[in-house]
mmCIF file of C-alpha atoms in Angstrom:
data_model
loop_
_atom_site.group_PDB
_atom_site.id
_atom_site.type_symbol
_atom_site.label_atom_id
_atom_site.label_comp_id
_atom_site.label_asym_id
_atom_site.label_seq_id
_atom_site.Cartn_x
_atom_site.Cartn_y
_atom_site.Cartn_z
ATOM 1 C CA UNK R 7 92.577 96.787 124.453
ATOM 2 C CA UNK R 8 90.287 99.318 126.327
ATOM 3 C CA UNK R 9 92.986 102.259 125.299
ATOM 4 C CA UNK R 10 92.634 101.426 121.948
ATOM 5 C CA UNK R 11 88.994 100.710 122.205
ATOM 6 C CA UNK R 12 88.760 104.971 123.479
ATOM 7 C CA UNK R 13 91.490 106.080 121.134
ATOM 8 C CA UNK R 14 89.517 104.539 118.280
ATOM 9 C CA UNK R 15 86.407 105.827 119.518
ATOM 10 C CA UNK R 16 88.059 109.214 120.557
ATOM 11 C CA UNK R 17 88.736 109.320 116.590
ATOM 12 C CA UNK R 18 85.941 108.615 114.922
ATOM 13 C CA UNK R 19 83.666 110.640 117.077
ATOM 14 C CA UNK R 20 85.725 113.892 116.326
ATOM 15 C CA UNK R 21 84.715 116.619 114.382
ATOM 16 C CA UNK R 22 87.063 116.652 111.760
ATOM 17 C CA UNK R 23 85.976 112.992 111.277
ATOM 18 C CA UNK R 24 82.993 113.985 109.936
ATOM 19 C CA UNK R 25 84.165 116.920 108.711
ATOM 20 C CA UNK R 26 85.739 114.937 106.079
ATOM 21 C CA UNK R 27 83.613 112.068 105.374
ATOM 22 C CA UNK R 28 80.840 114.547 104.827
ATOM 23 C CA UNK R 29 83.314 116.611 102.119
ATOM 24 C CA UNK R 30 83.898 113.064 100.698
ATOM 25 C CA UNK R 31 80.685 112.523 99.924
ATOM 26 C CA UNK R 32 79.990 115.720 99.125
ATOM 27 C CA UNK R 33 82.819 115.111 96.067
ATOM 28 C CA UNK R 34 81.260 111.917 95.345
ATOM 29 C CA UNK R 35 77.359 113.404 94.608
ATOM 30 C CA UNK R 36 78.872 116.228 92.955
ATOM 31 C CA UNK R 37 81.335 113.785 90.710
ATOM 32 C CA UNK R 38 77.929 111.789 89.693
ATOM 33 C CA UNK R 39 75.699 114.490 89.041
ATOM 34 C CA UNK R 40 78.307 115.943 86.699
ATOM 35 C CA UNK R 41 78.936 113.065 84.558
ATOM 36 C CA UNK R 42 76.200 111.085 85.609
ATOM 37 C CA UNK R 43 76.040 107.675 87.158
ATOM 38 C CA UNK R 44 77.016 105.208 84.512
ATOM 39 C CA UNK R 45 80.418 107.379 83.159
ATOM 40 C CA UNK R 46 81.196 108.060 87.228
ATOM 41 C CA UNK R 47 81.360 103.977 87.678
ATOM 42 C CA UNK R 48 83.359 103.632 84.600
ATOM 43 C CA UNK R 49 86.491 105.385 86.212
ATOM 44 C CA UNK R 50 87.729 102.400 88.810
ATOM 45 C CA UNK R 51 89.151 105.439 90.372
ATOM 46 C CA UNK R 52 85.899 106.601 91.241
ATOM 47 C CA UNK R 53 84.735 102.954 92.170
ATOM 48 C CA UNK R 54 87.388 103.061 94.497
ATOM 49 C CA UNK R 55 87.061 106.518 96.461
ATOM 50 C CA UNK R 56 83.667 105.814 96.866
ATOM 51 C CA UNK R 57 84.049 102.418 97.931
ATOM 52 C CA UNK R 58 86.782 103.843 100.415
ATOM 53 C CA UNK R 59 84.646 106.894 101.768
ATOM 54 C CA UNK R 60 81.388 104.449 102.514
ATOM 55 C CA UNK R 61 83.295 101.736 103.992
ATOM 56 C CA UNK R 62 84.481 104.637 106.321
ATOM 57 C CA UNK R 63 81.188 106.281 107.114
ATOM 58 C CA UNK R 64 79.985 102.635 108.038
ATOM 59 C CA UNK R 65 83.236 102.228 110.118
ATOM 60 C CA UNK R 66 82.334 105.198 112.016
ATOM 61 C CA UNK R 67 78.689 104.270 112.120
ATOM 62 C CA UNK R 68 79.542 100.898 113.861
ATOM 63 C CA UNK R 69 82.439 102.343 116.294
ATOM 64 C CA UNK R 70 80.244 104.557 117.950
ATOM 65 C CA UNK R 71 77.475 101.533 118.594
ATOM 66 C CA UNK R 72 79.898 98.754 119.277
ATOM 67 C CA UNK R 73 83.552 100.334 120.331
ATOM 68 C CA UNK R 74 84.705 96.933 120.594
ATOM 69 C CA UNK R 75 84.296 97.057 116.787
ATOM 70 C CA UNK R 76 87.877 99.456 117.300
ATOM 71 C CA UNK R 77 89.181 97.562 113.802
ATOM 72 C CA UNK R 78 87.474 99.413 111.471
ATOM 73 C CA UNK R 79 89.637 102.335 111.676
ATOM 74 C CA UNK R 80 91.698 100.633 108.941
ATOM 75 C CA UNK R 81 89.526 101.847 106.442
ATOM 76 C CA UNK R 82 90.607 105.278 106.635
ATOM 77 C CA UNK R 83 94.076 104.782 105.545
ATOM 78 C CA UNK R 84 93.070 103.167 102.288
ATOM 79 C CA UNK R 85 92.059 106.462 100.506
ATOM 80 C CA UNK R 86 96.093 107.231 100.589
ATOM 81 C CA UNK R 87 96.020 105.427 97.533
ATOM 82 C CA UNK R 88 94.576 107.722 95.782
ATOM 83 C CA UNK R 89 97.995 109.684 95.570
ATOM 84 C CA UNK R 90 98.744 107.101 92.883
ATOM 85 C CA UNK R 91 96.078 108.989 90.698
ATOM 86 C CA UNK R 92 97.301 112.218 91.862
ATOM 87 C CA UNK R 93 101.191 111.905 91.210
ATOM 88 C CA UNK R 94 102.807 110.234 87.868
ATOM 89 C CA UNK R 95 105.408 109.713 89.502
ATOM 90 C CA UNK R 96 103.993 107.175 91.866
ATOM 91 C CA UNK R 97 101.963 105.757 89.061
ATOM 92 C CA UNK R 98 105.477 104.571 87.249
ATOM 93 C CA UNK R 99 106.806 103.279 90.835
ATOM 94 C CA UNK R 100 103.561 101.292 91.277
ATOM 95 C CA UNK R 101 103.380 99.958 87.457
ATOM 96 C CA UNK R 102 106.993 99.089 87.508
ATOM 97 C CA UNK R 103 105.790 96.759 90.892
ATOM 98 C CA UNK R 104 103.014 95.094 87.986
ATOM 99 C CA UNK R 105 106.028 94.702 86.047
ATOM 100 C CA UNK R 106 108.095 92.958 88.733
ATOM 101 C CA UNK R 107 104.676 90.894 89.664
ATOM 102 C CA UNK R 108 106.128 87.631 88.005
ATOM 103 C CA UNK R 109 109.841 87.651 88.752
ATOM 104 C CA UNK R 110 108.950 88.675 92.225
ATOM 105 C CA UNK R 111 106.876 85.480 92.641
ATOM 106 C CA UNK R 112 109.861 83.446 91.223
ATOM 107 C CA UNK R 113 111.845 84.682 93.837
ATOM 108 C CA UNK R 114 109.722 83.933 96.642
ATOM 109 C CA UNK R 115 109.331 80.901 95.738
ATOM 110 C CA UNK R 116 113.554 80.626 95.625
ATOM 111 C CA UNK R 117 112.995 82.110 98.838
ATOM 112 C CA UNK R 118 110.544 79.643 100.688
ATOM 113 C CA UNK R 119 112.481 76.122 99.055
ATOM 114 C CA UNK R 120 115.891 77.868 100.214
ATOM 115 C CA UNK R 121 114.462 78.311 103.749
ATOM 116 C CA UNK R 122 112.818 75.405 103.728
ATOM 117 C CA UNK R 123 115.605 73.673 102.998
ATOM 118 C CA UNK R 124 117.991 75.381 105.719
ATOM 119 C CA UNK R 125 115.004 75.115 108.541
ATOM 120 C CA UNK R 126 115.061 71.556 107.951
ATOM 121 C CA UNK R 127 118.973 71.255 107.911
ATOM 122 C CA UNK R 128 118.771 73.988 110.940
ATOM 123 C CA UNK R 129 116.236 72.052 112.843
ATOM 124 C CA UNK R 130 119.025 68.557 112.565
ATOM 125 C CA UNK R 131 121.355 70.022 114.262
ATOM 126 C CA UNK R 132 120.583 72.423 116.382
ATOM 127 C CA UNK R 133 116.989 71.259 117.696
ATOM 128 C CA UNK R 134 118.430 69.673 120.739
ATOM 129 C CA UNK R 135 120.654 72.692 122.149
ATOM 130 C CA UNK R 136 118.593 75.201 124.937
ATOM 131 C CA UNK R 137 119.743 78.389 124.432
ATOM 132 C CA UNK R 138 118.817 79.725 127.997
ATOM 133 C CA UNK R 139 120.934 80.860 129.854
ATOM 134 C CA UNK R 140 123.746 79.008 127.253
ATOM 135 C CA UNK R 141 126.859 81.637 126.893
ATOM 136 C CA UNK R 142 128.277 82.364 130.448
ATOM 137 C CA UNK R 143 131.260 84.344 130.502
ATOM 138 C CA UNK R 144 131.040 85.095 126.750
ATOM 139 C CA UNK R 145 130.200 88.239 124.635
ATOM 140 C CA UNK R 146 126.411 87.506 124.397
ATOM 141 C CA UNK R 147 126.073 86.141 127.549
ATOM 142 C CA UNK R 148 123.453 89.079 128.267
ATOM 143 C CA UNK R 149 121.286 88.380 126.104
ATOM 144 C CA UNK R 150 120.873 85.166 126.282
ATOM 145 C CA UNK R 151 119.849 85.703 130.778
ATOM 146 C CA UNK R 152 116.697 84.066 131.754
ATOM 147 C CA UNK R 153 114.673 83.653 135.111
ATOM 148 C CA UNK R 154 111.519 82.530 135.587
ATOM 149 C CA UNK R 155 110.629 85.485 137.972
ATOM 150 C CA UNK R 156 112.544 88.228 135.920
ATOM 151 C CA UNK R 157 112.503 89.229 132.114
ATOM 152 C CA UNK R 158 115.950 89.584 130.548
ATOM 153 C CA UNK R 159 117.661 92.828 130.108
ATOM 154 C CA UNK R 160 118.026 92.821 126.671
ATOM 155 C CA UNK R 161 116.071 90.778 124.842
ATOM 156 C CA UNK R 162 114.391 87.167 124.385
ATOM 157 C CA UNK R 163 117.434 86.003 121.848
ATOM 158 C CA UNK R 164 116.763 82.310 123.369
ATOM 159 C CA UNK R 165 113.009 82.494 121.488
ATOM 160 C CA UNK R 166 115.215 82.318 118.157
ATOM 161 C CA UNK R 167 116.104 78.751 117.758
ATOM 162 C CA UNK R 168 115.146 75.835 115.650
ATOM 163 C CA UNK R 169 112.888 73.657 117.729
ATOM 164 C CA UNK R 170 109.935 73.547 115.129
ATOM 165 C CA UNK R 171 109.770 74.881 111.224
ATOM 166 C CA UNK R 172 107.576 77.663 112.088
ATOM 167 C CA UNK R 173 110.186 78.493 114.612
ATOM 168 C CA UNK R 174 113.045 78.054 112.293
ATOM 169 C CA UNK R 175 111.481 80.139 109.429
ATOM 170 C CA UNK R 176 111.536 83.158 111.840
ATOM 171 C CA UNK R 177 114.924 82.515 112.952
ATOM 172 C CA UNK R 178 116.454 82.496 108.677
ATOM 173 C CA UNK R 179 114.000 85.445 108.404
ATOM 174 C CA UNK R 180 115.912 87.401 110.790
ATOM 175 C CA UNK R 181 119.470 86.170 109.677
ATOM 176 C CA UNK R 182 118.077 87.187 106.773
ATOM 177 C CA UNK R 183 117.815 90.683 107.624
ATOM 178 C CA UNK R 184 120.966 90.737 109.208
ATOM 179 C CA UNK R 185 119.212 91.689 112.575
ATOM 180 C CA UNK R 186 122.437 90.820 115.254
ATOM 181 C CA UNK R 187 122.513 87.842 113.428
ATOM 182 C CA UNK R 188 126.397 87.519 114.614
ATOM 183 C CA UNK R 189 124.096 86.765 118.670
ATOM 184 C CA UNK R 190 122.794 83.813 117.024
ATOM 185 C CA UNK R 191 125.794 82.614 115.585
ATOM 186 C CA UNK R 192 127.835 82.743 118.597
ATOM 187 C CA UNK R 193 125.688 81.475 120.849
ATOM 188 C CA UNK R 194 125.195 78.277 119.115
ATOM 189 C CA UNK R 195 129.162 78.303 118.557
ATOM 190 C CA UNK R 196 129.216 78.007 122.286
ATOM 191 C CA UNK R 197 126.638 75.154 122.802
ATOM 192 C CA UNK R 198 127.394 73.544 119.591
ATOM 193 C CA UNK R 199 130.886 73.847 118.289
ATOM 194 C CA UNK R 200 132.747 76.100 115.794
ATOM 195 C CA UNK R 201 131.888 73.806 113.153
ATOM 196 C CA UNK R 202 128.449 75.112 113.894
ATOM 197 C CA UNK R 203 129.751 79.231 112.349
ATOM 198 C CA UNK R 204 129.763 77.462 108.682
ATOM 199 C CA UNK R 205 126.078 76.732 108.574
ATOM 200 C CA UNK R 206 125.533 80.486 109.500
ATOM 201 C CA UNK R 207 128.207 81.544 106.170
ATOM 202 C CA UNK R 208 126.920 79.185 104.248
ATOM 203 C CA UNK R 209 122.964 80.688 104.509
ATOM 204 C CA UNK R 210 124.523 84.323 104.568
ATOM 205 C CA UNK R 211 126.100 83.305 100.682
ATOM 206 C CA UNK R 212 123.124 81.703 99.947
ATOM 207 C CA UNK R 213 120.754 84.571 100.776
ATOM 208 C CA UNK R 214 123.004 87.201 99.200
ATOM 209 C CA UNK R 215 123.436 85.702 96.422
ATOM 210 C CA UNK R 216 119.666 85.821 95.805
ATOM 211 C CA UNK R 217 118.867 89.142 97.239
ATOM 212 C CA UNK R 218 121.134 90.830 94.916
ATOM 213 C CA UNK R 219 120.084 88.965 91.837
ATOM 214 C CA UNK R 220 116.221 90.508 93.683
ATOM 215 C CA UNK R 221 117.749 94.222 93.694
ATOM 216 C CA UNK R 222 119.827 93.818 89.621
ATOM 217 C CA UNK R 223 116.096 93.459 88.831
ATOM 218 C CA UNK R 224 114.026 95.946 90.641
ATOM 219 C CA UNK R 225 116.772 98.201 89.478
ATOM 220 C CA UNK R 226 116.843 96.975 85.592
ATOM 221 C CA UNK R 227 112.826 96.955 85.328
ATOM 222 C CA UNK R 228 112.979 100.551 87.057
ATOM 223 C CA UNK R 229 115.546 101.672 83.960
ATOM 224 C CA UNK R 230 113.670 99.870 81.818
ATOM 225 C CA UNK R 231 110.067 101.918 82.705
ATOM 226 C CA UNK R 232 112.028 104.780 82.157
ATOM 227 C CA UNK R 233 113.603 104.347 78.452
ATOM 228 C CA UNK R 234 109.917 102.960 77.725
ATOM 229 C CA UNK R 235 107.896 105.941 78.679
ATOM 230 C CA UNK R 236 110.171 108.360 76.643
ATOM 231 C CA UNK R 237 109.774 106.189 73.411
ATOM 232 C CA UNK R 238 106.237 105.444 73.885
ATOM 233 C CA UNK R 239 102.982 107.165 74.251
ATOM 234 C CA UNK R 240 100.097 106.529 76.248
ATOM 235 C CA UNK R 241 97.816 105.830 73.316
ATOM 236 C CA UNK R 242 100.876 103.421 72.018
ATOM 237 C CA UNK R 243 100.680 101.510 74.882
ATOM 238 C CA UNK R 244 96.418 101.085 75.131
ATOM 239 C CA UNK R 245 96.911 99.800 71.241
ATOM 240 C CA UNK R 246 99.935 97.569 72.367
ATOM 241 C CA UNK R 247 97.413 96.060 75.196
ATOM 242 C CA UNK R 248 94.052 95.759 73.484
ATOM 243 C CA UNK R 249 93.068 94.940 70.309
ATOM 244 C CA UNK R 250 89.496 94.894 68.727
ATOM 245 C CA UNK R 251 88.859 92.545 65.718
ATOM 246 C CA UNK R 252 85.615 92.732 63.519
ATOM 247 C CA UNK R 253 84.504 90.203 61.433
ATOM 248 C CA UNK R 254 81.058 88.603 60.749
ATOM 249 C CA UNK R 255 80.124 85.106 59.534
ATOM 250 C CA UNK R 256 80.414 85.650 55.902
ATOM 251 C CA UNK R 257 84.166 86.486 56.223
ATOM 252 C CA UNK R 258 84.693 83.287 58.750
ATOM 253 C CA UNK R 259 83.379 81.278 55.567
ATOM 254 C CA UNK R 260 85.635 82.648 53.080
ATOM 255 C CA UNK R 261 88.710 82.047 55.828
ATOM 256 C CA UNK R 262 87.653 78.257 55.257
ATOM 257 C CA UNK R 263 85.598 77.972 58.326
ATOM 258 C CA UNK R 264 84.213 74.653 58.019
ATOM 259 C CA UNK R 265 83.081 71.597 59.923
ATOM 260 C CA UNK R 266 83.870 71.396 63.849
ATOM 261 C CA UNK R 267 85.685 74.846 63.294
ATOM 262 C CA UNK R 268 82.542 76.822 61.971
ATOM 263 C CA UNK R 269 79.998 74.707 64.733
ATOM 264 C CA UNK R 270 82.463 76.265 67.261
ATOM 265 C CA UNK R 271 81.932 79.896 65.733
ATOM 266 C CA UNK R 272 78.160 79.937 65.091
ATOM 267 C CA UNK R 273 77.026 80.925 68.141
ATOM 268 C CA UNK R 274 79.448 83.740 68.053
ATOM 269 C CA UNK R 275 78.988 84.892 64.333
ATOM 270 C CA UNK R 276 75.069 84.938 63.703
ATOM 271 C CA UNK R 277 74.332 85.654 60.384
ATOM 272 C CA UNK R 278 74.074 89.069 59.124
ATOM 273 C CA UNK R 279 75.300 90.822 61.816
ATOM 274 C CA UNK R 280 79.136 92.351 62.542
ATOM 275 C CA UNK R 281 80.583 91.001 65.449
ATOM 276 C CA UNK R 282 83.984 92.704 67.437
ATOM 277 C CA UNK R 283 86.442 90.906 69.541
ATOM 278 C CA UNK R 284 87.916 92.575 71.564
ATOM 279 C CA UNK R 285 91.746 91.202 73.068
ATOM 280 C CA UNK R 286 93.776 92.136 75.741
ATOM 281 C CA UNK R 287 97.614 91.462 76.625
ATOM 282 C CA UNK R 288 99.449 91.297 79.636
ATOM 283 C CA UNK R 289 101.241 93.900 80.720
ATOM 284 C CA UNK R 290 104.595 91.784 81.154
ATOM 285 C CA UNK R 291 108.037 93.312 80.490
ATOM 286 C CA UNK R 292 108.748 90.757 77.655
ATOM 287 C CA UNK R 293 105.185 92.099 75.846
ATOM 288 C CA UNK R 294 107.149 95.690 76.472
ATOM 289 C CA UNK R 295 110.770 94.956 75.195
ATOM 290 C CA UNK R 296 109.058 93.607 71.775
ATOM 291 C CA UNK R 297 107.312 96.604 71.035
ATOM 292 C CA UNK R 298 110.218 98.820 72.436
ATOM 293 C CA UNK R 299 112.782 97.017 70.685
ATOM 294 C CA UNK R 300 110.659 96.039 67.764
ATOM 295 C CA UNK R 301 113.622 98.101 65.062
ATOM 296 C CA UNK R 302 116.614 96.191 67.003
ATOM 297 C CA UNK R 303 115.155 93.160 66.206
ATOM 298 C CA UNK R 304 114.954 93.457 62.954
ATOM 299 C CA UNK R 305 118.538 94.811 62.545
ATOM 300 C CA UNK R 306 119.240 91.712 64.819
ATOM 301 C CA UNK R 307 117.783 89.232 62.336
ATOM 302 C CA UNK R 308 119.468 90.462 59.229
ATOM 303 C CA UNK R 309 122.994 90.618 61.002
ATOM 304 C CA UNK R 310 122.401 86.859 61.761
ATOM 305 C CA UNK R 311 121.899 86.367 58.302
ATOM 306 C CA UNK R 312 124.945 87.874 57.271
ATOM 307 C CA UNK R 313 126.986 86.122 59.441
ATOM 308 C CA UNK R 314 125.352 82.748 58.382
ATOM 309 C CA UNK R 315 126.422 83.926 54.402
ATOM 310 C CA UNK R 316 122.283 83.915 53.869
ATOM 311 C CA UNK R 317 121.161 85.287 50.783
ATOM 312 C CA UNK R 318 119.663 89.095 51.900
ATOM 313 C CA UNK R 319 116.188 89.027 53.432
ATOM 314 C CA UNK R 320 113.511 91.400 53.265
ATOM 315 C CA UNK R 321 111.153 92.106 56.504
ATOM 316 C CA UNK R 322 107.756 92.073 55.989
ATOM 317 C CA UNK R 323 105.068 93.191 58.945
ATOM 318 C CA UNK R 324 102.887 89.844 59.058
ATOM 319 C CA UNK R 325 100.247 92.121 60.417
ATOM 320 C CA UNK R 326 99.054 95.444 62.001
ATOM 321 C CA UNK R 327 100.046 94.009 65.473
ATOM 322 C CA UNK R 328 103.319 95.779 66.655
ATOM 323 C CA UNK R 329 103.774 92.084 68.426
ATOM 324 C CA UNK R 330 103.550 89.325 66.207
ATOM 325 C CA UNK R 331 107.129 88.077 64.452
ATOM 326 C CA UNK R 332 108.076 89.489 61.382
ATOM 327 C CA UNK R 333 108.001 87.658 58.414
ATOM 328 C CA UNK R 334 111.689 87.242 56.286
ATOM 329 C CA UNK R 335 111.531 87.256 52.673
ATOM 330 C CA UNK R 336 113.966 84.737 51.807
ATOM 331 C CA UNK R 337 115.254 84.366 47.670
ATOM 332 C CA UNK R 338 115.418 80.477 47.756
ATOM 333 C CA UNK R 339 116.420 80.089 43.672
ATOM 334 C CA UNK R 340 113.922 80.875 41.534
ATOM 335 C CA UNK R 341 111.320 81.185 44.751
ATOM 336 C CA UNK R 342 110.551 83.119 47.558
ATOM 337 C CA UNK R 343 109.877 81.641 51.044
ATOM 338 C CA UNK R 344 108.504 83.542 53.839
ATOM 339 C CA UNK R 345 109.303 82.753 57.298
ATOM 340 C CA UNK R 346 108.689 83.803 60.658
ATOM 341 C CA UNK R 347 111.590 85.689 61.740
ATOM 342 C CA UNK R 348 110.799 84.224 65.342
ATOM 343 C CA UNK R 349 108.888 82.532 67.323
ATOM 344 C CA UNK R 350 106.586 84.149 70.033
#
């Protein structure tokens, strides 16, 4: 603790510590008098690097009056992520991460019930079995040596066991990551049987099977950030995403606004005046694939009706929104229905 107590202190008390902080700032005042205070702290960007360069000028502050205070060093590191304003590049590998947000919190959660599941199973069976000094005259008989007045030679393998769930989780977690997981596996071969080697497969097919369904994805949502960025615009997108919607209370009345409905919408529409909504949308890849695919769709729909000897449709846009379903114009006899051509 005391080394890292000096090194810390060593670095924040250099010159080219504040150097920098002092060209930070520098920026900063320079950034605000330019477009002034309210349009600086509209760009989160900006919100950020500043929040980033004080938060360091405070860490350095408090180092040099309380080393023990060595943690705050952290703070430095964070304006690195500025190179996602800097490079494009990194901008598509970080929005193709939002992207993944939802499926990747689908798998953990596949993740944690699977090891769950095996810890439990894992902690049955092998709970009982020490794994000191367990595999003489065998392969991994080294690294399984213990003494309580020596450390072992190569490693504390007998710490990875499945005595508690905490335990056990680290244990998977490092089968997982195939880190000499074939140690493990032999070791409790030896104390346990070689019936034991099939609980071992058996999580291996389990966690492959899931980590490659985890990779297909990462690897389809990166294709499909490309193909969208080459048929799409930035402006497209901020219309695809947000919405604004004016209206006032005199056009709420002719909608048919009336009883609970217009009580709910007074205090929102006063008379006389124009009042804009403005909506947002996530930015999900299903939101993206509608607008993207948006003409296949509609080729889609009117090959289904072919096949299903339908009389031929016409496709209407039910609105300005890229988003919401078409609408089929469907001869039915003497009348036309209109339909949604799907539901959202």
């Amino acid at each position: 603790a005391g080394d890292l107590q000096d090194s810390a202190r060593l670095l924040c008390a250099s010159w080219d510590t504040w150097l920098f902080l002092t060209l930070f700032l520098l920026e900063a005042g320079l950034r605000m008098m330019a477009s002034g205070l309210h349009a600086y702290l509209e760009s989160g960007w900006n919100v950020f690097d500043l929040s980033v360069t004080l938060l360091a000028l405070m860490g350095a502050v408090l180092l040099s009056i309380a080393p023990k205070l060595f943690i705050v060093v952290i703070f430095r590191p964070l304006r690195l992520m500025r190179l996602y304003k800097l490079k494009k590049r990194y901008r598509d590998v970080f929005g193709t991460l939002v992207l993944l947000s939802p499926l990747m919190s689908s798998a953990g959660c596949v993740m944690l019930v699977m090891y769950y599941f095996f810890a439990i199973v894992g902690m049955e069976l092998f709970a009982a079995y020490d794994l000191r000094n367990c595999c003489v005259n065998t392969t991994v008989e080294d690294f399984y040596k213990w003494s309580e007045n020596a450390s072992t030679p190569l490693g504390y393998y007998y710490l990875n066991n499945f005595e508690n769930i905490l335990t056990s989780g680290v244990t998977l977690f490092e089968l997982t990551v195939v880190n000499n997981w074939f140690i493990l596996m032999n070791a409790y071969a030896t104390v346990a049987g070689q019936f034991s080697r099939v609980y071992f497969m058996v999580f291996y097919l389990f966690t492959m099977v899931v980590l490659t369904i985890v990779v297909a994805s990462v690897l389809e949502a990166f294709r499909f950030r490309i193909q969208y960025k080459r048929s799409t615009t930035k402006r497209d997108e901020e219309k695809l995403l947000h919405e604004e919607v004016h209206t006032n209370w005199e056009e709420a009345q002719r909608l048919g606004a009336v009883g609970d409905l217009a009580d709910q919408l007074r205090p929102y529409l006063p008379p006389g005046a124009d009042v804009t909504f403005i909506g947002s949308r996530p930015r999900t890849k299903e939101v993206l694939q509608r607008r993207m695919y948006q003409t296949e769709i509609q080729k889609w729909l009117a090959e289904e009706d072919e096949n299903e000897g339908l009389p031929p449709s016409a496709t209407l846009t039910s609105s300005e929104d890229p988003l919401s379903p078409p609408l089929i114009q469907q001869p039915d006899g003497d009348n036309t229905q209109l339909r949604p051509a799907y539901e959202l």
